[in-house]
CSV table of C-alpha atoms in Angstrom, one decimal:
chain,number,residue,atom,x,y,z
A,1,UNK,CA,175.2,-8.2,151.3
A,2,UNK,CA,172.0,-9.3,152.8
A,3,UNK,CA,170.1,-12.2,151.1
A,4,UNK,CA,167.5,-9.7,149.8
A,5,UNK,CA,170.2,-7.6,148.2
A,6,UNK,CA,171.9,-10.6,146.7
A,7,UNK,CA,168.6,-11.7,145.2
A,8,UNK,CA,168.0,-8.3,143.7
A,9,UNK,CA,171.4,-8.3,142.2
A,10,UNK,CA,170.8,-11.6,140.5
A,11,UNK,CA,171.3,-11.2,136.8
A,12,UNK,CA,168.3,-11.1,134.5
A,13,UNK,CA,169.3,-14.3,133.0
A,14,UNK,CA,169.2,-16.5,136.1
A,15,UNK,CA,165.5,-16.7,136.4
A,16,UNK,CA,165.2,-17.6,132.7
A,17,UNK,CA,167.9,-20.2,133.3
A,18,UNK,CA,165.9,-21.6,136.2
A,19,UNK,CA,162.9,-21.9,133.8
A,20,UNK,CA,165.1,-23.6,131.3
A,21,UNK,CA,166.4,-26.0,133.9
A,22,UNK,CA,162.9,-26.7,135.1
A,23,UNK,CA,161.7,-27.7,131.7
A,24,UNK,CA,164.9,-29.6,130.7
A,25,UNK,CA,163.8,-33.0,132.0
A,26,UNK,CA,160.7,-32.8,129.8
A,27,UNK,CA,162.6,-32.2,126.6
A,28,UNK,CA,163.6,-35.8,125.9
A,29,UNK,CA,159.9,-36.5,125.7
A,30,UNK,CA,159.0,-33.3,123.7
A,31,UNK,CA,161.6,-33.8,121.0
A,32,UNK,CA,160.3,-37.2,119.9
A,33,UNK,CA,156.7,-36.1,120.1
A,34,UNK,CA,157.6,-33.0,117.9
A,35,UNK,CA,159.4,-35.2,115.4
A,36,UNK,CA,156.5,-37.6,115.2
A,37,UNK,CA,154.1,-34.6,114.7
A,38,UNK,CA,156.4,-33.2,111.9
A,39,UNK,CA,156.7,-36.6,110.3
A,40,UNK,CA,152.9,-37.0,110.4
A,41,UNK,CA,152.5,-33.8,108.5
A,42,UNK,CA,154.9,-34.9,105.8
A,43,UNK,CA,153.4,-38.3,105.6
A,44,UNK,CA,149.8,-37.1,105.4
A,45,UNK,CA,150.4,-35.4,102.1
A,46,UNK,CA,150.4,-31.9,103.4
A,47,UNK,CA,152.7,-29.8,101.1
A,48,UNK,CA,156.1,-29.0,102.5
A,49,UNK,CA,155.5,-25.3,103.1
A,50,UNK,CA,152.4,-26.1,105.0
A,51,UNK,CA,154.1,-28.7,107.1
A,52,UNK,CA,156.8,-26.3,108.0
A,53,UNK,CA,154.3,-23.6,108.9
A,54,UNK,CA,151.8,-25.5,111.1
A,55,UNK,CA,154.3,-26.0,113.9
A,56,UNK,CA,154.6,-22.2,114.6
A,57,UNK,CA,151.2,-21.1,113.3
A,58,UNK,CA,149.3,-23.5,115.6
A,59,UNK,CA,152.0,-24.5,118.0
A,60,UNK,CA,149.9,-27.2,119.7
A,61,UNK,CA,150.8,-30.9,119.2
A,62,UNK,CA,147.5,-32.6,119.9
A,63,UNK,CA,145.5,-30.2,117.7
A,64,UNK,CA,148.2,-30.4,114.9
A,65,UNK,CA,147.8,-34.2,114.9
A,66,UNK,CA,144.0,-34.0,115.0
A,67,UNK,CA,144.0,-31.6,112.0
A,68,UNK,CA,146.2,-33.9,110.0
A,69,UNK,CA,144.1,-36.9,110.7
A,70,UNK,CA,140.9,-35.0,109.6
A,71,UNK,CA,142.5,-33.5,106.6
A,72,UNK,CA,143.8,-36.9,105.5
A,73,UNK,CA,140.2,-38.0,105.5
A,74,UNK,CA,139.2,-34.9,103.5
A,75,UNK,CA,137.0,-33.6,106.2
A,76,UNK,CA,135.4,-30.2,105.5
A,77,UNK,CA,137.7,-27.3,106.4
A,78,UNK,CA,135.2,-25.9,108.9
A,79,UNK,CA,135.0,-29.2,110.8
A,80,UNK,CA,138.8,-29.4,110.9
A,81,UNK,CA,139.1,-25.9,112.3
A,82,UNK,CA,136.3,-26.3,114.9
A,83,UNK,CA,137.6,-29.7,116.1
A,84,UNK,CA,141.2,-28.4,116.4
A,85,UNK,CA,139.9,-25.4,118.4
A,86,UNK,CA,137.9,-27.7,120.7
A,87,UNK,CA,141.1,-29.8,121.3
A,88,UNK,CA,142.8,-26.5,122.3
A,89,UNK,CA,140.0,-25.3,124.6
A,90,UNK,CA,142.1,-26.1,127.7
A,91,UNK,CA,144.3,-23.1,126.7
A,92,UNK,CA,141.5,-20.9,127.7
A,93,UNK,CA,141.5,-22.3,131.2
A,94,UNK,CA,145.3,-21.8,131.4
A,95,UNK,CA,144.7,-18.2,130.2
A,96,UNK,CA,142.2,-17.6,133.0
A,97,UNK,CA,144.7,-19.0,135.5
A,98,UNK,CA,147.6,-16.9,134.3
A,99,UNK,CA,145.7,-13.6,133.6
A,100,UNK,CA,145.9,-12.2,137.2
A,101,UNK,CA,149.7,-12.7,137.1
A,102,UNK,CA,150.1,-10.8,133.8
A,103,UNK,CA,147.8,-7.9,134.7
A,104,UNK,CA,149.0,-4.5,133.8
A,105,UNK,CA,151.7,-5.6,131.4
A,106,UNK,CA,152.1,-3.9,128.0
A,107,UNK,CA,149.9,-5.5,125.3
A,108,UNK,CA,152.9,-6.7,123.3
A,109,UNK,CA,154.3,-8.7,126.2
A,110,UNK,CA,150.9,-10.2,127.0
A,111,UNK,CA,150.6,-11.2,123.4
A,112,UNK,CA,154.0,-12.9,123.5
A,113,UNK,CA,153.3,-14.7,126.7
A,114,UNK,CA,149.9,-15.8,125.3
A,115,UNK,CA,151.4,-17.1,122.0
A,116,UNK,CA,153.9,-19.2,123.9
A,117,UNK,CA,151.4,-20.7,126.3
A,118,UNK,CA,151.6,-24.5,126.5
A,119,UNK,CA,150.5,-27.2,129.0
A,120,UNK,CA,154.0,-27.4,130.3
A,121,UNK,CA,154.7,-23.7,130.5
A,122,UNK,CA,151.4,-23.2,132.5
A,123,UNK,CA,152.0,-26.2,134.8
A,124,UNK,CA,155.6,-25.4,135.6
A,125,UNK,CA,155.2,-21.6,135.9
A,126,UNK,CA,152.1,-21.5,138.0
A,127,UNK,CA,153.9,-21.8,141.4
A,128,UNK,CA,156.6,-19.3,140.4
A,129,UNK,CA,154.1,-16.7,139.1
A,130,UNK,CA,152.1,-17.1,142.3
A,131,UNK,CA,155.1,-16.1,144.3
A,132,UNK,CA,155.9,-12.6,145.6
A,133,UNK,CA,158.3,-11.5,142.9
A,134,UNK,CA,156.3,-11.0,139.7
A,135,UNK,CA,159.2,-10.1,137.4
A,136,UNK,CA,161.2,-13.2,138.4
A,137,UNK,CA,158.1,-15.4,137.8
A,138,UNK,CA,157.7,-13.9,134.4
A,139,UNK,CA,161.3,-14.5,133.4
A,140,UNK,CA,160.9,-18.0,134.7
A,141,UNK,CA,157.9,-18.4,132.5
A,142,UNK,CA,159.8,-17.1,129.5
A,143,UNK,CA,162.6,-19.6,130.2
A,144,UNK,CA,160.2,-22.5,130.1
A,145,UNK,CA,158.0,-21.2,127.3
A,146,UNK,CA,160.7,-20.0,124.9
A,147,UNK,CA,162.7,-23.2,125.4
A,148,UNK,CA,159.6,-25.3,124.5
A,149,UNK,CA,158.9,-23.1,121.5
A,150,UNK,CA,162.4,-23.5,120.1
A,151,UNK,CA,162.5,-27.2,120.8
A,152,UNK,CA,159.1,-27.7,119.2
A,153,UNK,CA,160.1,-25.9,116.0
A,154,UNK,CA,163.4,-27.8,115.7
A,155,UNK,CA,161.7,-31.2,116.4
A,156,UNK,CA,158.8,-30.6,114.0
A,157,UNK,CA,161.1,-29.4,111.3
A,158,UNK,CA,163.4,-32.3,111.7
A,159,UNK,CA,160.4,-34.7,111.6
A,160,UNK,CA,159.1,-33.0,108.4
A,161,UNK,CA,162.5,-33.1,106.7
A,162,UNK,CA,163.4,-36.7,107.8
A,163,UNK,CA,159.8,-37.9,107.1
A,164,UNK,CA,159.9,-40.0,110.2
A,165,UNK,CA,160.5,-39.8,113.9
A,166,UNK,CA,163.1,-41.6,116.0
A,167,UNK,CA,162.9,-45.5,116.1
A,168,UNK,CA,159.4,-46.3,117.2
A,169,UNK,CA,160.3,-49.2,119.4
A,170,UNK,CA,162.2,-46.9,121.7
A,171,UNK,CA,158.8,-45.5,122.7
A,172,UNK,CA,160.3,-42.2,123.5
A,173,UNK,CA,156.9,-40.5,123.2
A,174,UNK,CA,156.0,-42.3,126.4
A,175,UNK,CA,158.1,-39.7,128.2
A,176,UNK,CA,155.3,-37.2,127.5
A,177,UNK,CA,152.6,-38.9,129.6
A,178,UNK,CA,155.3,-39.7,132.1
A,179,UNK,CA,156.1,-36.1,132.5
A,180,UNK,CA,152.5,-35.3,133.0
A,181,UNK,CA,152.4,-38.0,135.6
A,182,UNK,CA,155.4,-36.5,137.3
A,183,UNK,CA,153.6,-33.2,137.4
A,184,UNK,CA,150.3,-34.7,138.6
A,185,UNK,CA,151.5,-36.6,141.7
A,186,UNK,CA,152.8,-33.5,143.6
A,187,UNK,CA,149.6,-31.7,142.6
A,188,UNK,CA,147.5,-34.2,144.6
A,189,UNK,CA,148.0,-32.4,147.9
A,190,UNK,CA,144.4,-32.3,149.1
A,191,UNK,CA,141.5,-34.6,149.0
A,192,UNK,CA,139.5,-32.4,146.6
A,193,UNK,CA,142.5,-32.3,144.3
A,194,UNK,CA,142.7,-36.1,144.4
A,195,UNK,CA,139.0,-36.4,143.7
A,196,UNK,CA,139.2,-33.9,140.8
A,197,UNK,CA,141.9,-35.9,139.2
A,198,UNK,CA,140.1,-39.2,139.8
A,199,UNK,CA,136.9,-38.0,138.4
A,200,UNK,CA,138.5,-36.4,135.4
A,201,UNK,CA,140.7,-39.4,134.6
A,202,UNK,CA,137.9,-41.9,135.0
A,203,UNK,CA,135.3,-39.7,133.2
A,204,UNK,CA,137.7,-39.6,130.2
A,205,UNK,CA,137.1,-43.3,129.7
A,206,UNK,CA,133.5,-42.5,128.8
A,207,UNK,CA,133.6,-38.9,127.5
A,208,UNK,CA,136.3,-39.7,124.9
A,209,UNK,CA,133.4,-41.0,122.8
A,210,UNK,CA,131.9,-37.5,122.6
A,211,UNK,CA,131.9,-35.9,119.2
A,212,UNK,CA,134.5,-33.5,117.9
A,213,UNK,CA,137.0,-34.3,120.7
A,214,UNK,CA,134.9,-32.6,123.3
A,215,UNK,CA,135.6,-35.5,125.6
A,216,UNK,CA,138.7,-34.0,127.3
A,217,UNK,CA,137.2,-30.7,128.1
A,218,UNK,CA,134.1,-32.3,129.5
A,219,UNK,CA,136.1,-34.7,131.7
A,220,UNK,CA,138.2,-31.7,132.9
A,221,UNK,CA,135.1,-29.7,133.7
A,222,UNK,CA,133.7,-32.6,135.6
A,223,UNK,CA,136.9,-32.9,137.6
A,224,UNK,CA,137.1,-29.2,138.3
A,225,UNK,CA,133.4,-29.2,139.5
A,226,UNK,CA,134.2,-32.2,141.8
A,227,UNK,CA,137.1,-30.3,143.3
A,228,UNK,CA,135.2,-27.1,143.9
A,229,UNK,CA,132.2,-29.0,145.4
A,230,UNK,CA,134.3,-31.0,147.8
A,231,UNK,CA,136.3,-27.9,148.8
A,232,UNK,CA,133.0,-26.1,149.6
A,233,UNK,CA,131.8,-29.1,151.6
A,234,UNK,CA,134.8,-28.8,153.9
A,235,UNK,CA,134.2,-25.2,154.8
B,1,UNK,CA,144.8,-35.1,100.5
B,2,UNK,CA,142.1,-33.5,98.3
B,3,UNK,CA,142.0,-30.1,100.0
B,4,UNK,CA,143.5,-27.4,97.9
B,5,UNK,CA,146.7,-25.7,99.1
B,6,UNK,CA,144.8,-22.4,99.5
B,7,UNK,CA,142.2,-24.0,101.7
B,8,UNK,CA,145.0,-25.7,103.7
B,9,UNK,CA,146.5,-22.3,104.3
B,10,UNK,CA,143.1,-21.0,105.5
B,11,UNK,CA,142.8,-24.0,107.8
B,12,UNK,CA,146.2,-23.7,109.3
B,13,UNK,CA,146.1,-19.9,109.9
B,14,UNK,CA,142.5,-20.2,111.0
B,15,UNK,CA,143.4,-22.7,113.7
B,16,UNK,CA,146.5,-20.7,114.5
B,17,UNK,CA,144.6,-17.4,115.0
B,18,UNK,CA,141.8,-19.2,116.9
B,19,UNK,CA,144.3,-21.0,119.2
B,20,UNK,CA,146.0,-17.7,119.8
B,21,UNK,CA,142.7,-16.2,120.7
B,22,UNK,CA,142.0,-19.0,123.2
B,23,UNK,CA,145.5,-18.5,124.7
B,24,UNK,CA,145.2,-14.8,124.8
B,25,UNK,CA,141.5,-14.6,125.8
B,26,UNK,CA,141.8,-14.0,129.6
B,27,UNK,CA,145.3,-12.8,129.6
B,28,UNK,CA,144.6,-9.9,127.2
B,29,UNK,CA,141.0,-9.2,127.8
B,30,UNK,CA,140.5,-9.7,131.5
B,31,UNK,CA,142.8,-6.9,132.8
B,32,UNK,CA,140.2,-4.9,134.7
B,33,UNK,CA,138.5,-8.0,135.9
B,34,UNK,CA,138.7,-9.2,139.6
B,35,UNK,CA,138.4,-13.0,139.8
B,36,UNK,CA,135.4,-14.0,141.8
B,37,UNK,CA,136.2,-16.6,144.5
B,38,UNK,CA,134.5,-19.4,142.7
B,39,UNK,CA,136.7,-18.9,139.7
B,40,UNK,CA,139.8,-18.9,141.9
B,41,UNK,CA,138.7,-22.1,143.4
B,42,UNK,CA,137.8,-23.7,140.1
B,43,UNK,CA,141.2,-22.8,138.6
B,44,UNK,CA,142.9,-24.4,141.5
B,45,UNK,CA,141.6,-27.8,140.2
B,46,UNK,CA,142.5,-27.3,136.6
B,47,UNK,CA,146.0,-28.8,136.9
B,48,UNK,CA,145.0,-32.1,138.5
B,49,UNK,CA,141.9,-32.4,136.3
B,50,UNK,CA,143.7,-31.6,133.0
B,51,UNK,CA,146.7,-33.8,133.9
B,52,UNK,CA,144.6,-36.8,134.9
B,53,UNK,CA,142.5,-36.5,131.6
B,54,UNK,CA,145.7,-36.3,129.5
B,55,UNK,CA,147.3,-39.2,131.3
B,56,UNK,CA,144.2,-41.3,131.2
B,57,UNK,CA,143.8,-40.7,127.5
B,58,UNK,CA,147.4,-41.6,126.8
B,59,UNK,CA,147.4,-44.8,128.9
B,60,UNK,CA,144.0,-46.2,128.4
B,61,UNK,CA,142.6,-44.8,125.1
B,62,UNK,CA,143.7,-45.9,121.7
B,63,UNK,CA,141.8,-44.2,119.0
B,64,UNK,CA,138.2,-45.0,119.7
B,65,UNK,CA,138.8,-47.9,122.1
B,66,UNK,CA,139.3,-48.0,125.8
B,67,UNK,CA,142.1,-50.4,126.6
B,68,UNK,CA,142.8,-51.2,130.2
B,69,UNK,CA,145.2,-53.9,129.6
B,70,UNK,CA,147.1,-54.9,132.7
B,71,UNK,CA,149.8,-56.7,130.7
B,72,UNK,CA,150.6,-53.4,128.9
B,73,UNK,CA,154.2,-52.6,130.0
B,74,UNK,CA,153.3,-48.9,129.9
B,75,UNK,CA,150.9,-49.3,132.8
B,76,UNK,CA,153.5,-51.0,134.9
B,77,UNK,CA,156.0,-48.4,133.9
B,78,UNK,CA,153.6,-45.6,134.8
B,79,UNK,CA,152.8,-47.2,138.2
B,80,UNK,CA,156.5,-47.3,139.0
B,81,UNK,CA,157.0,-43.8,137.8
B,82,UNK,CA,154.1,-42.7,140.0
B,83,UNK,CA,155.8,-44.2,143.1
B,84,UNK,CA,159.1,-42.5,142.2
B,85,UNK,CA,157.2,-39.2,141.7
B,86,UNK,CA,155.7,-39.6,145.1
B,87,UNK,CA,159.0,-40.4,146.7
B,88,UNK,CA,161.3,-37.9,144.9
B,89,UNK,CA,159.1,-35.2,143.5
B,90,UNK,CA,161.6,-35.1,140.7
B,91,UNK,CA,160.6,-34.7,137.1
B,92,UNK,CA,163.9,-36.2,135.9
B,93,UNK,CA,163.8,-39.3,138.1
B,94,UNK,CA,160.2,-39.9,137.5
B,95,UNK,CA,160.5,-39.9,133.7
B,96,UNK,CA,163.8,-41.8,133.8
B,97,UNK,CA,162.3,-44.5,136.1
B,98,UNK,CA,159.3,-44.9,133.8
B,99,UNK,CA,161.3,-45.2,130.7
B,100,UNK,CA,163.8,-47.6,132.2
B,101,UNK,CA,161.0,-49.8,133.5
B,102,UNK,CA,159.3,-49.7,130.1
B,103,UNK,CA,162.5,-50.7,128.3
B,104,UNK,CA,163.3,-53.5,130.8
B,105,UNK,CA,159.8,-54.9,130.4
B,106,UNK,CA,160.0,-54.7,126.6
B,107,UNK,CA,163.4,-56.4,126.6
B,108,UNK,CA,162.3,-59.1,129.1
B,109,UNK,CA,159.0,-60.0,127.5
B,110,UNK,CA,159.8,-58.9,123.9
B,111,UNK,CA,156.6,-56.8,124.2
B,112,UNK,CA,156.2,-53.8,121.9
């Protein structure tokens, strides 16, 4: 069989497995983070049913934690909702980046892919989806995204039921920023990319003071702008 | 927590639906849409910008305060991890290196 024929004969599962294998190194960081998020829900005074629902209804750790913090301080419901959505604004950027690759798919599948979208699913799948074989890229995406969803639900539920995370002095949550660092370094292939990261990272030190958690999206936009401007300058 | 359970449900599902809307926005609505070149360029820089912002926030920002503390073992661990990332391009080794360095520094200096 030629290489092409062998690739075509590859079972449906193998691309999803590649996705799973790609996300596997990140799981030791995601699990503690999920447990901490679940435990925070339980400790905040949120009723059990609510604590168990938020992890799949919202499915976004940073905003879940933000919501809990605000609710603990009895912030008005509207403020809690708007702030959480601001924290999640970056998902709109991810949606814009992935939209061309999911064009033409049935609405149900698009909805599923959308629901499962996370930072890691986006970052790990982007190169695969940009490749020539769309179906393989999509199965890879499902491998990453579905794994993360299951692990997130298990971790949060465990955290809620135990009421605490893993031993805090193990600092396992540090694996999450480490995993982002692991993804950042190879992404710094060009000077505009390096500048975009530098501007965004440094801007964050000031913009974090912005109200309603707008700091991150502002820092990101400044970084993106820097990248685009520098890229234009070269051509 | 003084918010009523009913209002809590509203909040949770409100954020849930809103977040889904953000996630689905371009994927589900922009089917007939051709991306202009500037958007393609802009999206190219989303990964480095987002990653840098998240990392910066995790390492240097604690609540409301910016803390660039050179003696923080996490910074040294992150620096080592960055070098490993550059050398190996491996998620596994980068994370492992960072955690090992962190644990070593914590054990050696008794730092938390």
